[in-house]
Short mmCIF file of C-alpha atoms in Angstrom, two decimals:
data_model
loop_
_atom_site.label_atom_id
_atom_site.label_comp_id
_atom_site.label_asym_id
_atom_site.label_seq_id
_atom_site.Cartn_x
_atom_site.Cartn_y
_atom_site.Cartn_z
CA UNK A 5 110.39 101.67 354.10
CA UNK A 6 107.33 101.63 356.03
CA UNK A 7 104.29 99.31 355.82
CA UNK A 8 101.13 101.17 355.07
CA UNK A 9 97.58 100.06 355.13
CA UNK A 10 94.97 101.26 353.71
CA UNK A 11 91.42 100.21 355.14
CA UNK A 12 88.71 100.38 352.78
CA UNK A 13 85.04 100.47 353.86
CA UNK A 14 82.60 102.49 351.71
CA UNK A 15 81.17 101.21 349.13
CA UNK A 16 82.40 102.03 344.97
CA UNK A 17 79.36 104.90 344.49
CA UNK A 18 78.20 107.20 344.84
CA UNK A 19 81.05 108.64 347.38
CA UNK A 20 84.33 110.02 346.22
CA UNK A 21 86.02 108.49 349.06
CA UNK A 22 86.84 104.95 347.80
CA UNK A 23 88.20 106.64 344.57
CA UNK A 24 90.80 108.72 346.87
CA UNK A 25 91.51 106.18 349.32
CA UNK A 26 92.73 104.25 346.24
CA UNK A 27 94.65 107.17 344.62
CA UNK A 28 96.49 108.10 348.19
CA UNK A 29 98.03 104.09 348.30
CA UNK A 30 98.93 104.13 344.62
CA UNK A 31 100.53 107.70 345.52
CA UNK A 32 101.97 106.07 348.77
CA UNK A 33 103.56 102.97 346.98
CA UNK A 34 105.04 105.53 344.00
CA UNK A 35 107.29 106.48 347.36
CA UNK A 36 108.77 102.81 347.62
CA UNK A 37 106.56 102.44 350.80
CA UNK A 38 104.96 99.11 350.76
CA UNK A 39 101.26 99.09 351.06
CA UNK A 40 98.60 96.67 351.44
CA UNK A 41 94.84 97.23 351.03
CA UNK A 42 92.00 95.57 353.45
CA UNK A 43 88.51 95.70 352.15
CA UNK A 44 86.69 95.46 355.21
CA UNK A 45 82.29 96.45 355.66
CA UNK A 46 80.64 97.65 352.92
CA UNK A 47 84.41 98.19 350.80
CA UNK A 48 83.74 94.34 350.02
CA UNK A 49 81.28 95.63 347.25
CA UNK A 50 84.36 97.54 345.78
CA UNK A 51 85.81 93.87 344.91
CA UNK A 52 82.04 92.91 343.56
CA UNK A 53 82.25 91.82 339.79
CA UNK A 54 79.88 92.83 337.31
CA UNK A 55 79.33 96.55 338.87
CA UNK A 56 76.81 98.79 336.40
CA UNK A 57 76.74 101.99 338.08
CA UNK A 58 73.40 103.11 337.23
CA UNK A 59 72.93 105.64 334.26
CA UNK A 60 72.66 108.85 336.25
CA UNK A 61 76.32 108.59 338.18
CA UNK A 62 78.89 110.75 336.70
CA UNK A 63 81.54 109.66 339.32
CA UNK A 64 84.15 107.33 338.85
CA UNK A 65 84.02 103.73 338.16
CA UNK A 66 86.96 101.98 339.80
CA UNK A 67 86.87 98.48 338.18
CA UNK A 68 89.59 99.37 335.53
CA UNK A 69 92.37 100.94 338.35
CA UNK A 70 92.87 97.63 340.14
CA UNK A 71 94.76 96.31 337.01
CA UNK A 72 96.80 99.45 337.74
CA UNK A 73 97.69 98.01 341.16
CA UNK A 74 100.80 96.10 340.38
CA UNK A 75 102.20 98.86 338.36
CA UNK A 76 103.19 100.02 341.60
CA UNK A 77 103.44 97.26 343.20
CA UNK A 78 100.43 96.70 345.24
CA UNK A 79 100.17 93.08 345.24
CA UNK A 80 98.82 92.16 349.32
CA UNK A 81 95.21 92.80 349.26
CA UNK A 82 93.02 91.31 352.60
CA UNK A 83 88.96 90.60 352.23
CA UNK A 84 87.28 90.22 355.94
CA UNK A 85 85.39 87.12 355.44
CA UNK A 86 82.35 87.85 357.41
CA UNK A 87 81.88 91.41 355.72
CA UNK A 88 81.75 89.45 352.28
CA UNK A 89 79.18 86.78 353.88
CA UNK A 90 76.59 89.51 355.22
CA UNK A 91 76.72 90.69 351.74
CA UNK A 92 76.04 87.24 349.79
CA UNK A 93 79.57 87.59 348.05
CA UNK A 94 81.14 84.94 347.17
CA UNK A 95 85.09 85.16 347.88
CA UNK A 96 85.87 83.09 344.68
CA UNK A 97 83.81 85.31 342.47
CA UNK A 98 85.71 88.94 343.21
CA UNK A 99 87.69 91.01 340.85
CA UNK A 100 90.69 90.24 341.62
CA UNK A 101 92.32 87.03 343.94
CA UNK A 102 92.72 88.23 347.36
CA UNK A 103 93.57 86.50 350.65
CA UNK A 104 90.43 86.06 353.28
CA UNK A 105 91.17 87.19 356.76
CA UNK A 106 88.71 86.56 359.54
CA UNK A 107 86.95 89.46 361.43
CA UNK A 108 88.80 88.20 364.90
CA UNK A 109 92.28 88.91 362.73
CA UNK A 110 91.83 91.99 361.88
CA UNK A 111 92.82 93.54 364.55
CA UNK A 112 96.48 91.82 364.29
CA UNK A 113 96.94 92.74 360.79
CA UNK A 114 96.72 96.41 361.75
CA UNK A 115 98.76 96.19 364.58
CA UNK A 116 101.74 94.83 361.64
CA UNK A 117 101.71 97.81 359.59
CA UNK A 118 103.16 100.94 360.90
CA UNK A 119 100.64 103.26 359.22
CA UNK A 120 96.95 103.26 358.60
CA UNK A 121 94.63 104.83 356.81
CA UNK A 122 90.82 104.24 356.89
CA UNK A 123 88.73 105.49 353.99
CA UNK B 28 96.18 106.81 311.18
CA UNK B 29 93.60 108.78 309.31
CA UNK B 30 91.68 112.09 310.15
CA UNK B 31 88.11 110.55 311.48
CA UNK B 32 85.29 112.87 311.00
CA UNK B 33 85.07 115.30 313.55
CA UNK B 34 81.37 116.45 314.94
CA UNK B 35 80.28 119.58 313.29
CA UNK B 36 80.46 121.37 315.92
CA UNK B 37 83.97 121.13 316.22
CA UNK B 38 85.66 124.62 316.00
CA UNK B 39 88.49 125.54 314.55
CA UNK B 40 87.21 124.59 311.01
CA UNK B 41 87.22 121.22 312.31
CA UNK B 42 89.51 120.38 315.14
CA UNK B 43 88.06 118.68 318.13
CA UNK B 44 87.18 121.66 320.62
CA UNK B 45 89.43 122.36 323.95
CA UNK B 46 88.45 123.82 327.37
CA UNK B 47 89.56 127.17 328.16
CA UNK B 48 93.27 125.46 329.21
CA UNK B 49 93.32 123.37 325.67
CA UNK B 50 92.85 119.74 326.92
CA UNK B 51 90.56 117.75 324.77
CA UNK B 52 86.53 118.33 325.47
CA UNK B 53 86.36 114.62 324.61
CA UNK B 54 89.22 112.21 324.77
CA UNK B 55 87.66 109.85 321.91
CA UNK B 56 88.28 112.69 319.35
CA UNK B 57 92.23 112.29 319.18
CA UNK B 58 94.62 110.77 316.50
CA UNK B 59 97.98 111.47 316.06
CA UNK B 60 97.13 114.95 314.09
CA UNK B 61 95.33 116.19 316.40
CA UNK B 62 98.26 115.47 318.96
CA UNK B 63 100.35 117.53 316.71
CA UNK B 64 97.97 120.35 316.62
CA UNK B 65 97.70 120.52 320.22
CA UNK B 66 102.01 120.37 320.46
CA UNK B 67 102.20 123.06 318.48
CA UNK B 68 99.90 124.97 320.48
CA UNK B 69 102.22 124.00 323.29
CA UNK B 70 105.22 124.97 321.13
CA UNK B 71 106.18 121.62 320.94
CA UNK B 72 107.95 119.93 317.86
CA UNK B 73 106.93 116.04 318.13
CA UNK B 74 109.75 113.44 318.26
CA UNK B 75 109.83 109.89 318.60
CA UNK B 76 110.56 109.85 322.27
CA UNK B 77 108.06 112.71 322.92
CA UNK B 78 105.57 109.76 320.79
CA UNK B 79 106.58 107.05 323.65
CA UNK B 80 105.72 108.96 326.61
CA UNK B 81 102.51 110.46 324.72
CA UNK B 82 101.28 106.97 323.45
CA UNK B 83 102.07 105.50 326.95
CA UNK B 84 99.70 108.53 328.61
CA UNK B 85 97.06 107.67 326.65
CA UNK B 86 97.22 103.80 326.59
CA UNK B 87 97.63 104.00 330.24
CA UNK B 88 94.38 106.75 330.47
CA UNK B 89 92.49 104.56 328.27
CA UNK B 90 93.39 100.67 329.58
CA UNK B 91 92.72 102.29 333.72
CA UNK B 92 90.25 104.87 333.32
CA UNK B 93 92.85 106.64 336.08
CA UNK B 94 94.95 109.48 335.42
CA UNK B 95 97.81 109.73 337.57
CA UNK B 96 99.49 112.55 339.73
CA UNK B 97 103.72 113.10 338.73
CA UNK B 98 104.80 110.79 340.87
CA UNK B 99 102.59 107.85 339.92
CA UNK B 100 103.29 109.17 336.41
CA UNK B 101 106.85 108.64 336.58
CA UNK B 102 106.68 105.53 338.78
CA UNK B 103 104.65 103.93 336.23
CA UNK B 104 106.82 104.56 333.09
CA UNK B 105 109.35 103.66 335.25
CA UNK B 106 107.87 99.76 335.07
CA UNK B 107 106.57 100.08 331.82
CA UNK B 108 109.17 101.84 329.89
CA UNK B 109 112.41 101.39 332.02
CA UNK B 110 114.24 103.77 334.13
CA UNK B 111 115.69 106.01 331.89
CA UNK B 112 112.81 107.00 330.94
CA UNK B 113 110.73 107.32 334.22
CA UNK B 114 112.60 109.89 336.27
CA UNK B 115 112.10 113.84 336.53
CA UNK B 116 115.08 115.07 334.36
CA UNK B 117 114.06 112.96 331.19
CA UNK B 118 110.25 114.01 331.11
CA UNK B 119 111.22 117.40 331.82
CA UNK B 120 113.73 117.45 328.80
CA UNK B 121 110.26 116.34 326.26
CA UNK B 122 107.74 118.60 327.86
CA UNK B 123 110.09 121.47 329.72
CA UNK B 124 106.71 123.24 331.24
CA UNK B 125 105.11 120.05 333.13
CA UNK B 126 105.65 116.86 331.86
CA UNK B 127 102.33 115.10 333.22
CA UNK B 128 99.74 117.96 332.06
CA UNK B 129 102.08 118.35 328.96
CA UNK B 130 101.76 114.78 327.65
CA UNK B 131 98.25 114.51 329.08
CA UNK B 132 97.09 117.29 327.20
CA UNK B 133 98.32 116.48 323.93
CA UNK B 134 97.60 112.72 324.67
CA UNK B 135 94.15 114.46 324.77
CA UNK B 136 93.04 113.26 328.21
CA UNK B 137 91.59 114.78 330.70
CA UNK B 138 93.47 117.51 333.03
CA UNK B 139 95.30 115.17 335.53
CA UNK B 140 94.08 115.95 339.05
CA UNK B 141 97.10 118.17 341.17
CA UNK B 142 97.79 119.87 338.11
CA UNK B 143 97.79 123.90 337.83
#
């Protein structure tokens, strides 16, 4: 088994990325790999709650998939502290409970897993 | 559960209208006859363990707004319905074509991404 992790910066809309990034770890963990997910930059708004995408966006809304997360087993998720200050989020107000890793961290967590993937 | 009442501009003298591959136009116009309609058009006698998987595709469609590719498909019934149920050889035994756009499609979601 390896240890994937999946890096996500962009944030929820309009971009399709987020929405993939997401679909390639549940994919990834469906193979018995385990994965973790880091929401690092503007991917802190992913973990924003109360998100009304405005009426014109057709894309997807990605608020209902993280319940879908320990289906297969996706249960280590990292939020980079200083990403969530610059964006006045509050780290006990996201959508799910998540561990806080500072920015000067980071860089050890990715040198743990033995694959990652930035989207 | 009861017919609701279709649009009138269903076709079909009623039934909820189908894209060119026969998955639902709308996912809210689905009840269990309309799940049978769309088996048949698959050639597909329902039973109660093709109901399961069906009921499971659509709760799980519904609950994550997510539709997943086979192997999320089969990892997820997998947790939710046990293992002899989530692996290749059972689904393929319900829904012998493709078992993910088979149950999708009469689950009346959306055409799972990855399908053909």
């Amino acid at each position: 088994m390896r240890k994937f992790l999946f890096i996500m910066r962009y944030s929820p809309w309009p971009g399709v990325i987020p929405g993939e990034c997401l679909d390639m770890a549940m994919t990834v963990a469906a193979f018995d790999q385990a994965v973790s997910l880091l929401f690092l930059d503007d991917g802190v708004l992913q973990l924003q709650t109360g998100q009304i995408p405005p009426a014109r966006y057709r894309g997807r809304v990605l608020n209902p998939v993280w319940d879908a997360l320990e289906l297969y087993d996706i249960t280590t998720l990292w939020v980079e502290q200083e990403s969530l200050r610059q964006r006045g989020l509050d780290a006990t107000r996201l959508l799910r409970p998540i561990q806080l890793i500072r920015r000067p961290d980071v860089p050890d967590l990715i040198a743990a897993h033995d694959r990652v993937v930035s989207g | 559960m009861v017919l609701t009442q279709w649009p009138a501009d269903t076709a079909d003298g009623g039934w909820p209208t189908t894209t060119a591959e026969g998955f639902l136009c709308d996912a809210g116009f689905w009840n269990e006859a309309v799940a049978i309609h769309l088996a048949r058009g698959l050639g597909l006698e329902l039973t109660a363990a093709h109901w399961e998987i069906i009921h499971f595709v659509r709760g799980y469609y519904l609950r994550y707004q997510h539709l997943p590719n086979m192997r999320m498909f089969v990892r997820a019934i997998q947790k939710e319905l046990g293992t002899d149920k989530g692996n290749a050889s059972y689904l393929h035994g319900l829904f012998p074509d493709s078992p993910l756009k088979q149950a999708c499609l009469i689950a009346g979601t959306p055409k799972p991404p990855g399908c053909i």
